[in-house]
PDB file of C-alpha atoms in Angstrom:
ATOM      1  CA  ALA A   1     -40.150 -48.662 -15.238  1.00 70.00           C
ATOM      2  CA  GLN A   2     -36.595 -48.842 -16.596  1.00 80.00           C
ATOM      3  CA  SER A   3     -35.974 -46.944 -20.099  1.00 89.00           C
ATOM      4  CA  VAL A   4     -33.131 -46.227 -22.289  1.00 92.00           C
ATOM      5  CA  THR A   5     -32.402 -43.224 -24.737  1.00 94.00           C
ATOM      6  CA  GLN A   6     -30.007 -43.580 -27.502  1.00 95.00           C
ATOM      7  CA  LEU A   7     -28.987 -40.327 -28.750  1.00 92.00           C
ATOM      8  CA  GLY A   8     -28.697 -40.419 -32.803  1.00 91.00           C
ATOM      9  CA  SER A   9     -30.906 -42.719 -34.667  1.00 92.00           C
ATOM     10  CA  HIS A  10     -27.938 -42.578 -37.547  1.00 95.00           C
ATOM     11  CA  VAL A  11     -24.298 -42.076 -37.070  1.00 97.00           C
ATOM     12  CA  SER A  12     -21.699 -41.972 -39.781  1.00 97.00           C
ATOM     13  CA  VAL A  13     -17.985 -42.369 -39.090  1.00 97.00           C
ATOM     14  CA  SER A  14     -14.895 -42.848 -41.364  1.00 97.00           C
ATOM     15  CA  GLU A  15     -13.199 -46.086 -41.588  1.00 97.00           C
ATOM     16  CA  GLY A  16     -10.458 -46.069 -38.963  1.00 97.00           C
ATOM     17  CA  ALA A  17     -12.248 -43.249 -36.867  1.00 98.00           C
ATOM     18  CA  LEU A  18     -13.322 -43.681 -33.193  1.00 98.00           C
ATOM     19  CA  VAL A  19     -17.035 -44.969 -32.970  1.00 98.00           C
ATOM     20  CA  LEU A  20     -19.182 -43.403 -30.134  1.00 98.00           C
ATOM     21  CA  LEU A  21     -22.721 -44.604 -29.731  1.00 98.00           C
ATOM     22  CA  ARG A  22     -24.574 -42.830 -26.842  1.00 98.00           C
ATOM     23  CA  CYS A  23     -27.000 -44.494 -24.428  1.00 97.00           C
ATOM     24  CA  ASN A  24     -28.590 -42.873 -21.341  1.00 96.00           C
ATOM     25  CA  TYR A  25     -30.570 -44.898 -18.912  1.00 94.00           C
ATOM     26  CA  SER A  26     -33.325 -44.036 -16.444  1.00 91.00           C
ATOM     27  CA  SER A  27     -33.386 -46.095 -13.254  1.00 79.00           C
ATOM     28  CA  SER A  28     -33.433 -45.106  -9.686  1.00 73.00           C
ATOM     29  CA  VAL A  29     -31.089 -47.950  -8.830  1.00 79.00           C
ATOM     30  CA  PRO A  30     -28.167 -49.407 -10.744  1.00 78.00           C
ATOM     31  CA  PRO A  31     -29.610 -51.612 -13.329  1.00 87.00           C
ATOM     32  CA  TYR A  32     -28.148 -54.244 -15.766  1.00 91.00           C
ATOM     33  CA  LEU A  33     -27.042 -52.711 -19.109  1.00 93.00           C
ATOM     34  CA  PHE A  34     -26.521 -54.398 -22.461  1.00 94.00           C
ATOM     35  CA  TRP A  35     -25.504 -53.510 -26.060  1.00 97.00           C
ATOM     36  CA  TYR A  36     -26.672 -55.602 -28.760  1.00 96.00           C
ATOM     37  CA  VAL A  37     -25.563 -55.541 -32.613  1.00 96.00           C
ATOM     38  CA  GLN A  38     -28.044 -56.357 -35.532  1.00 93.00           C
ATOM     39  CA  TYR A  39     -26.621 -57.046 -38.840  1.00 91.00           C
ATOM     40  CA  PRO A  40     -28.855 -56.751 -41.982  1.00 86.00           C
ATOM     41  CA  ASN A  41     -31.385 -59.555 -41.965  1.00 80.00           C
ATOM     42  CA  GLN A  42     -30.067 -61.147 -38.848  1.00 85.00           C
ATOM     43  CA  GLY A  43     -31.214 -61.346 -35.191  1.00 86.00           C
ATOM     44  CA  LEU A  44     -29.744 -59.347 -32.331  1.00 91.00           C
ATOM     45  CA  GLN A  45     -26.339 -60.289 -30.840  1.00 92.00           C
ATOM     46  CA  LEU A  46     -24.988 -59.441 -27.545  1.00 92.00           C
ATOM     47  CA  LEU A  47     -22.009 -57.349 -27.827  1.00 95.00           C
ATOM     48  CA  LEU A  48     -21.313 -56.757 -24.033  1.00 95.00           C
ATOM     49  CA  LYS A  49     -22.919 -56.373 -20.778  1.00 93.00           C
ATOM     50  CA  TYR A  50     -22.580 -54.650 -17.379  1.00 92.00           C
ATOM     51  CA  THR A  51     -24.011 -56.334 -14.326  1.00 90.00           C
ATOM     52  CA  THR A  52     -21.652 -55.474 -11.364  1.00 86.00           C
ATOM     53  CA  GLY A  53     -17.964 -55.166 -10.830  1.00 87.00           C
ATOM     54  CA  ALA A  54     -15.768 -53.250 -13.164  1.00 89.00           C
ATOM     55  CA  THR A  55     -17.625 -50.463 -14.832  1.00 91.00           C
ATOM     56  CA  LEU A  56     -15.437 -50.637 -18.146  1.00 96.00           C
ATOM     57  CA  VAL A  57     -16.688 -53.598 -19.977  1.00 96.00           C
ATOM     58  CA  LYS A  58     -15.187 -55.115 -22.923  1.00 96.00           C
ATOM     59  CA  GLY A  59     -17.081 -56.955 -25.557  1.00 95.00           C
ATOM     60  CA  ILE A  60     -16.666 -58.563 -28.967  1.00 93.00           C
ATOM     61  CA  ASN A  61     -15.242 -57.097 -31.912  1.00 93.00           C
ATOM     62  CA  GLY A  62     -13.166 -54.629 -30.056  1.00 96.00           C
ATOM     63  CA  PHE A  63     -16.119 -52.675 -28.711  1.00 97.00           C
ATOM     64  CA  GLU A  64     -16.265 -51.452 -25.184  1.00 97.00           C
ATOM     65  CA  ALA A  65     -18.724 -49.496 -22.872  1.00 97.00           C
ATOM     66  CA  GLU A  66     -18.267 -47.672 -19.414  1.00 95.00           C
ATOM     67  CA  PHE A  67     -20.922 -47.537 -16.876  1.00 94.00           C
ATOM     68  CA  LYS A  68     -21.206 -43.904 -15.363  1.00 94.00           C
ATOM     69  CA  LYS A  69     -23.637 -44.170 -12.630  1.00 91.00           C
ATOM     70  CA  SER A  70     -23.148 -40.108 -12.216  1.00 91.00           C
ATOM     71  CA  GLU A  71     -24.174 -39.538 -15.603  1.00 93.00           C
ATOM     72  CA  THR A  72     -26.639 -42.384 -15.964  1.00 93.00           C
ATOM     73  CA  SER A  73     -24.832 -43.396 -19.158  1.00 95.00           C
ATOM     74  CA  PHE A  74     -23.534 -46.464 -20.856  1.00 97.00           C
ATOM     75  CA  HIS A  75     -22.003 -45.017 -24.046  1.00 98.00           C
ATOM     76  CA  LEU A  76     -20.366 -47.743 -26.543  1.00 98.00           C
ATOM     77  CA  THR A  77     -17.064 -47.005 -28.131  1.00 98.00           C
ATOM     78  CA  LYS A  78     -14.584 -48.548 -30.431  1.00 98.00           C
ATOM     79  CA  PRO A  79     -11.018 -46.946 -31.282  1.00 97.00           C
ATOM     80  CA  SER A  80     -11.122 -47.728 -35.108  1.00 97.00           C
ATOM     81  CA  ALA A  81     -14.124 -48.393 -37.091  1.00 97.00           C
ATOM     82  CA  HIS A  82     -14.038 -51.167 -39.515  1.00 97.00           C
ATOM     83  CA  MET A  83     -16.395 -51.355 -42.579  1.00 96.00           C
ATOM     84  CA  SER A  84     -17.736 -54.667 -41.075  1.00 96.00           C
ATOM     85  CA  ASP A  85     -18.969 -52.789 -38.035  1.00 97.00           C
ATOM     86  CA  ALA A  86     -21.870 -51.188 -40.165  1.00 97.00           C
ATOM     87  CA  ALA A  87     -24.830 -52.406 -38.438  1.00 96.00           C
ATOM     88  CA  GLU A  88     -27.715 -51.262 -36.208  1.00 95.00           C
ATOM     89  CA  TYR A  89     -26.927 -51.059 -32.452  1.00 97.00           C
ATOM     90  CA  PHE A  90     -29.370 -51.353 -29.529  1.00 96.00           C
ATOM     91  CA  CYS A  91     -28.846 -50.348 -26.082  1.00 96.00           C
ATOM     92  CA  ALA A  92     -31.040 -52.273 -23.331  1.00 94.00           C
ATOM     93  CA  VAL A  93     -31.614 -52.152 -19.623  1.00 92.00           C
ATOM     94  CA  SER A  94     -33.010 -54.461 -16.989  1.00 88.00           C
ATOM     95  CA  ASP A  95     -33.595 -54.470 -13.437  1.00 84.00           C
ATOM     96  CA  ALA A  96     -30.548 -56.034 -11.408  1.00 80.00           C
ATOM     97  CA  GLY A  97     -30.774 -59.575 -10.279  1.00 78.00           C
ATOM     98  CA  GLY A  98     -31.112 -61.483 -13.460  1.00 73.00           C
ATOM     99  CA  TYR A  99     -33.943 -63.044 -15.494  1.00 75.00           C
ATOM    100  CA  GLN A 100     -35.546 -59.646 -15.486  1.00 81.00           C
ATOM    101  CA  LYS A 101     -37.318 -57.904 -18.422  1.00 84.00           C
ATOM    102  CA  VAL A 102     -34.975 -56.423 -20.856  1.00 89.00           C
ATOM    103  CA  THR A 103     -36.199 -52.931 -22.367  1.00 90.00           C
ATOM    104  CA  PHE A 104     -34.583 -51.743 -25.618  1.00 92.00           C
ATOM    105  CA  GLY A 105     -33.752 -48.388 -26.867  1.00 93.00           C
ATOM    106  CA  THR A 106     -34.721 -47.297 -30.461  1.00 92.00           C
ATOM    107  CA  GLY A 107     -31.367 -48.182 -31.889  1.00 93.00           C
ATOM    108  CA  THR A 108     -28.586 -46.347 -33.834  1.00 95.00           C
ATOM    109  CA  LYS A 109     -27.648 -47.192 -37.455  1.00 95.00           C
ATOM    110  CA  LEU A 110     -23.899 -46.988 -37.818  1.00 97.00           C
ATOM    111  CA  GLN A 111     -22.653 -46.069 -41.374  1.00 97.00           C
ATOM    112  CA  VAL A 112     -19.023 -46.540 -41.954  1.00 97.00           C
ATOM    113  CA  ILE A 113     -17.400 -44.597 -44.756  1.00 97.00           C
ATOM    114  CA  PRO A 114     -14.565 -45.858 -46.805  1.00 95.00           C
TER     115      PRO A 114
ATOM    116  CA  SER B   1     -25.001 -70.270 -26.777  1.00 80.00           C
ATOM    117  CA  ALA B   2     -28.261 -71.035 -28.460  1.00 88.00           C
ATOM    118  CA  VAL B   3     -28.985 -70.537 -32.179  1.00 93.00           C
ATOM    119  CA  ILE B   4     -32.489 -69.748 -33.095  1.00 95.00           C
ATOM    120  CA  SER B   5     -34.158 -70.268 -36.407  1.00 96.00           C
ATOM    121  CA  GLN B   6     -37.483 -68.870 -37.648  1.00 97.00           C
ATOM    122  CA  LYS B   7     -39.816 -69.865 -40.219  1.00 97.00           C
ATOM    123  CA  PRO B   8     -41.074 -68.239 -42.588  1.00 97.00           C
ATOM    124  CA  SER B   9     -38.249 -65.662 -42.980  1.00 96.00           C
ATOM    125  CA  ARG B  10     -40.760 -63.200 -44.770  1.00 96.00           C
ATOM    126  CA  ASP B  11     -44.263 -63.426 -45.989  1.00 97.00           C
ATOM    127  CA  ILE B  12     -46.827 -61.108 -47.612  1.00 97.00           C
ATOM    128  CA  CYS B  13     -50.415 -61.687 -46.437  1.00 97.00           C
ATOM    129  CA  GLN B  14     -53.669 -60.440 -47.045  1.00 97.00           C
ATOM    130  CA  ARG B  15     -55.632 -58.525 -44.625  1.00 97.00           C
ATOM    131  CA  GLY B  16     -58.089 -60.699 -42.453  1.00 97.00           C
ATOM    132  CA  THR B  17     -55.817 -63.765 -42.735  1.00 98.00           C
ATOM    133  CA  SER B  18     -53.633 -65.485 -40.075  1.00 98.00           C
ATOM    134  CA  LEU B  19     -49.885 -66.420 -40.259  1.00 98.00           C
ATOM    135  CA  THR B  20     -48.101 -68.662 -37.735  1.00 98.00           C
ATOM    136  CA  ILE B  21     -44.421 -68.183 -37.030  1.00 98.00           C
ATOM    137  CA  GLN B  22     -42.368 -70.963 -35.971  1.00 98.00           C
ATOM    138  CA  CYS B  23     -39.331 -70.612 -33.690  1.00 98.00           C
ATOM    139  CA  GLN B  24     -36.908 -73.431 -33.097  1.00 98.00           C
ATOM    140  CA  VAL B  25     -33.925 -73.394 -30.644  1.00 97.00           C
ATOM    141  CA  ASP B  26     -31.085 -75.744 -31.018  1.00 96.00           C
ATOM    142  CA  SER B  27     -30.902 -76.367 -27.363  1.00 94.00           C
ATOM    143  CA  GLN B  28     -33.272 -76.482 -24.300  1.00 93.00           C
ATOM    144  CA  VAL B  29     -33.637 -73.007 -22.868  1.00 92.00           C
ATOM    145  CA  THR B  30     -35.421 -71.674 -19.914  1.00 87.00           C
ATOM    146  CA  MET B  31     -37.324 -68.770 -21.427  1.00 91.00           C
ATOM    147  CA  MET B  32     -38.641 -67.946 -24.809  1.00 95.00           C
ATOM    148  CA  PHE B  33     -40.001 -64.584 -25.863  1.00 96.00           C
ATOM    149  CA  TRP B  34     -41.809 -62.816 -28.750  1.00 97.00           C
ATOM    150  CA  TYR B  35     -41.116 -59.260 -30.130  1.00 96.00           C
ATOM    151  CA  ARG B  36     -42.054 -56.931 -32.650  1.00 96.00           C
ATOM    152  CA  GLN B  37     -39.637 -54.628 -34.315  1.00 92.00           C
ATOM    153  CA  GLN B  38     -40.823 -51.807 -36.197  1.00 85.00           C
ATOM    154  CA  PRO B  39     -38.451 -49.419 -38.039  1.00 75.00           C
ATOM    155  CA  GLY B  40     -37.514 -46.367 -35.879  1.00 70.00           C
ATOM    156  CA  GLN B  41     -38.902 -47.867 -32.701  1.00 78.00           C
ATOM    157  CA  SER B  42     -37.779 -50.167 -29.952  1.00 82.00           C
ATOM    158  CA  LEU B  43     -38.078 -53.732 -29.909  1.00 90.00           C
ATOM    159  CA  THR B  44     -41.435 -54.299 -28.376  1.00 93.00           C
ATOM    160  CA  LEU B  45     -42.075 -57.330 -26.185  1.00 94.00           C
ATOM    161  CA  ILE B  46     -45.288 -59.217 -26.905  1.00 96.00           C
ATOM    162  CA  ALA B  47     -45.226 -62.005 -24.687  1.00 96.00           C
ATOM    163  CA  THR B  48     -43.135 -64.660 -22.729  1.00 94.00           C
ATOM    164  CA  ALA B  49     -44.093 -68.078 -23.978  1.00 94.00           C
ATOM    165  CA  ASN B  50     -44.303 -70.563 -21.153  1.00 88.00           C
ATOM    166  CA  GLN B  51     -43.956 -74.168 -21.568  1.00 88.00           C
ATOM    167  CA  GLY B  52     -46.919 -76.044 -20.895  1.00 84.00           C
ATOM    168  CA  SER B  53     -49.008 -73.104 -20.030  1.00 85.00           C
ATOM    169  CA  GLU B  54     -50.482 -69.891 -21.311  1.00 90.00           C
ATOM    170  CA  ALA B  55     -48.095 -67.149 -22.486  1.00 93.00           C
ATOM    171  CA  THR B  56     -47.720 -64.075 -20.539  1.00 94.00           C
ATOM    172  CA  TYR B  57     -48.724 -61.129 -22.454  1.00 96.00           C
ATOM    173  CA  GLU B  58     -47.353 -57.528 -22.255  1.00 94.00           C
ATOM    174  CA  SER B  59     -49.770 -54.494 -21.954  1.00 94.00           C
ATOM    175  CA  GLY B  60     -51.277 -53.866 -25.434  1.00 95.00           C
ATOM    176  CA  PHE B  61     -51.163 -57.583 -26.452  1.00 96.00           C
ATOM    177  CA  VAL B  62     -53.976 -59.891 -26.037  1.00 96.00           C
ATOM    178  CA  ILE B  63     -54.154 -64.030 -26.718  1.00 97.00           C
ATOM    179  CA  ASP B  64     -56.786 -63.549 -29.236  1.00 97.00           C
ATOM    180  CA  LYS B  65     -54.711 -61.585 -31.558  1.00 98.00           C
ATOM    181  CA  PHE B  66     -51.474 -63.114 -30.877  1.00 98.00           C
ATOM    182  CA  PRO B  67     -51.698 -66.726 -29.831  1.00 97.00           C
ATOM    183  CA  ILE B  68     -48.623 -68.446 -28.640  1.00 97.00           C
ATOM    184  CA  SER B  69     -47.865 -72.042 -28.087  1.00 95.00           C
ATOM    185  CA  ARG B  70     -44.736 -73.452 -26.618  1.00 96.00           C
ATOM    186  CA  PRO B  71     -45.085 -77.206 -26.276  1.00 94.00           C
ATOM    187  CA  ASN B  72     -41.538 -78.021 -25.270  1.00 93.00           C
ATOM    188  CA  LEU B  73     -37.970 -76.364 -24.066  1.00 93.00           C
ATOM    189  CA  THR B  74     -37.132 -75.811 -27.689  1.00 96.00           C
ATOM    190  CA  PHE B  75     -40.097 -74.776 -29.740  1.00 97.00           C
ATOM    191  CA  SER B  76     -42.597 -71.974 -29.877  1.00 97.00           C
ATOM    192  CA  THR B  77     -45.204 -70.603 -32.315  1.00 97.00           C
ATOM    193  CA  LEU B  78     -46.706 -66.967 -32.611  1.00 98.00           C
ATOM    194  CA  THR B  79     -49.871 -66.673 -34.564  1.00 98.00           C
ATOM    195  CA  VAL B  80     -50.782 -63.080 -35.815  1.00 98.00           C
ATOM    196  CA  SER B  81     -54.461 -63.128 -36.296  1.00 98.00           C
ATOM    197  CA  ASN B  82     -56.840 -61.268 -38.429  1.00 97.00           C
ATOM    198  CA  MET B  83     -54.085 -59.324 -39.839  1.00 97.00           C
ATOM    199  CA  SER B  84     -54.267 -55.641 -40.749  1.00 96.00           C
ATOM    200  CA  PRO B  85     -51.628 -53.566 -42.438  1.00 95.00           C
ATOM    201  CA  GLU B  86     -50.759 -52.160 -39.022  1.00 94.00           C
ATOM    202  CA  ASP B  87     -49.337 -55.768 -38.204  1.00 96.00           C
ATOM    203  CA  SER B  88     -46.834 -55.260 -40.794  1.00 96.00           C
ATOM    204  CA  SER B  89     -43.447 -55.776 -38.889  1.00 96.00           C
ATOM    205  CA  ILE B  90     -40.584 -57.907 -37.964  1.00 95.00           C
ATOM    206  CA  TYR B  91     -41.345 -60.524 -35.367  1.00 97.00           C
ATOM    207  CA  LEU B  92     -38.578 -61.739 -33.417  1.00 96.00           C
ATOM    208  CA  CYS B  93     -38.195 -64.677 -31.543  1.00 97.00           C
ATOM    209  CA  SER B  94     -35.822 -64.762 -28.363  1.00 95.00           C
ATOM    210  CA  ALA B  95     -34.587 -67.164 -25.599  1.00 94.00           C
ATOM    211  CA  ARG B  96     -32.465 -67.279 -22.663  1.00 90.00           C
ATOM    212  CA  ASP B  97     -30.703 -70.188 -21.158  1.00 84.00           C
ATOM    213  CA  GLY B  98     -29.494 -68.058 -18.272  1.00 81.00           C
ATOM    214  CA  PRO B  99     -30.036 -64.891 -16.082  1.00 80.00           C
ATOM    215  CA  TYR B 100     -28.618 -62.137 -18.547  1.00 80.00           C
ATOM    216  CA  GLU B 101     -27.888 -62.951 -22.280  1.00 83.00           C
ATOM    217  CA  GLN B 102     -30.823 -63.347 -24.598  1.00 89.00           C
ATOM    218  CA  TYR B 103     -30.501 -64.862 -27.999  1.00 92.00           C
ATOM    219  CA  PHE B 104     -32.390 -63.759 -30.993  1.00 93.00           C
ATOM    220  CA  GLY B 105     -33.582 -65.370 -34.237  1.00 95.00           C
ATOM    221  CA  PRO B 106     -33.164 -63.719 -37.661  1.00 93.00           C
ATOM    222  CA  GLY B 107     -36.848 -62.346 -37.699  1.00 94.00           C
ATOM    223  CA  THR B 108     -39.770 -62.815 -39.776  1.00 96.00           C
ATOM    224  CA  ARG B 109     -40.625 -59.947 -42.055  1.00 95.00           C
ATOM    225  CA  LEU B 110     -44.462 -59.799 -42.478  1.00 97.00           C
ATOM    226  CA  THR B 111     -46.262 -57.381 -44.826  1.00 96.00           C
ATOM    227  CA  VAL B 112     -50.009 -57.099 -44.854  1.00 97.00           C
ATOM    228  CA  THR B 113     -51.641 -55.823 -47.866  1.00 96.00           C
TER     229      THR B 113
END
């Protein structure tokens, strides 16, 4: 079964600093990978996804993630944190091919310090 | 993209009662799902709501406890039956209109006393 591990349930960064949220997946074959963001009292919103092709994926709000098969990782980064980035971020994985069940990580709560 | 609304947004219920949560999507979607979200834990898939037929439940979830309806391509309900404090959680409705992206409602925050 697919699974993802998010390292760090809470991450704090200063405004303007690099954001790095870690995600490692467990899969015997290349999966599809996703990052979702959840703002307080809202549903999850898709930030970006990796399915096939380019391993560096750009998403909304300046976020990007790189699929590294050798490291089984899909870390989320943003060069400069904004106060509005404070939210909870979920990494998710599914089997390749579309219309597959998605398994979510436990989430990382990002705090941005002014 | 699909916009999902849920009612109620939150509720406080007594042990032994039932609550029905409604989920409305602003467009027709191929798949609808119900998740449970507990603090510090992953989103857990309860079931896939199938239009016009019985829902498909994940391991650990049963129809008697979580009956689900999906009468059409834009609407679904989840009932949490015979509630106990362990059912206190956020319940999320989700939908897909394609192979990859899932859209989520804002959630229903349930507290059982």
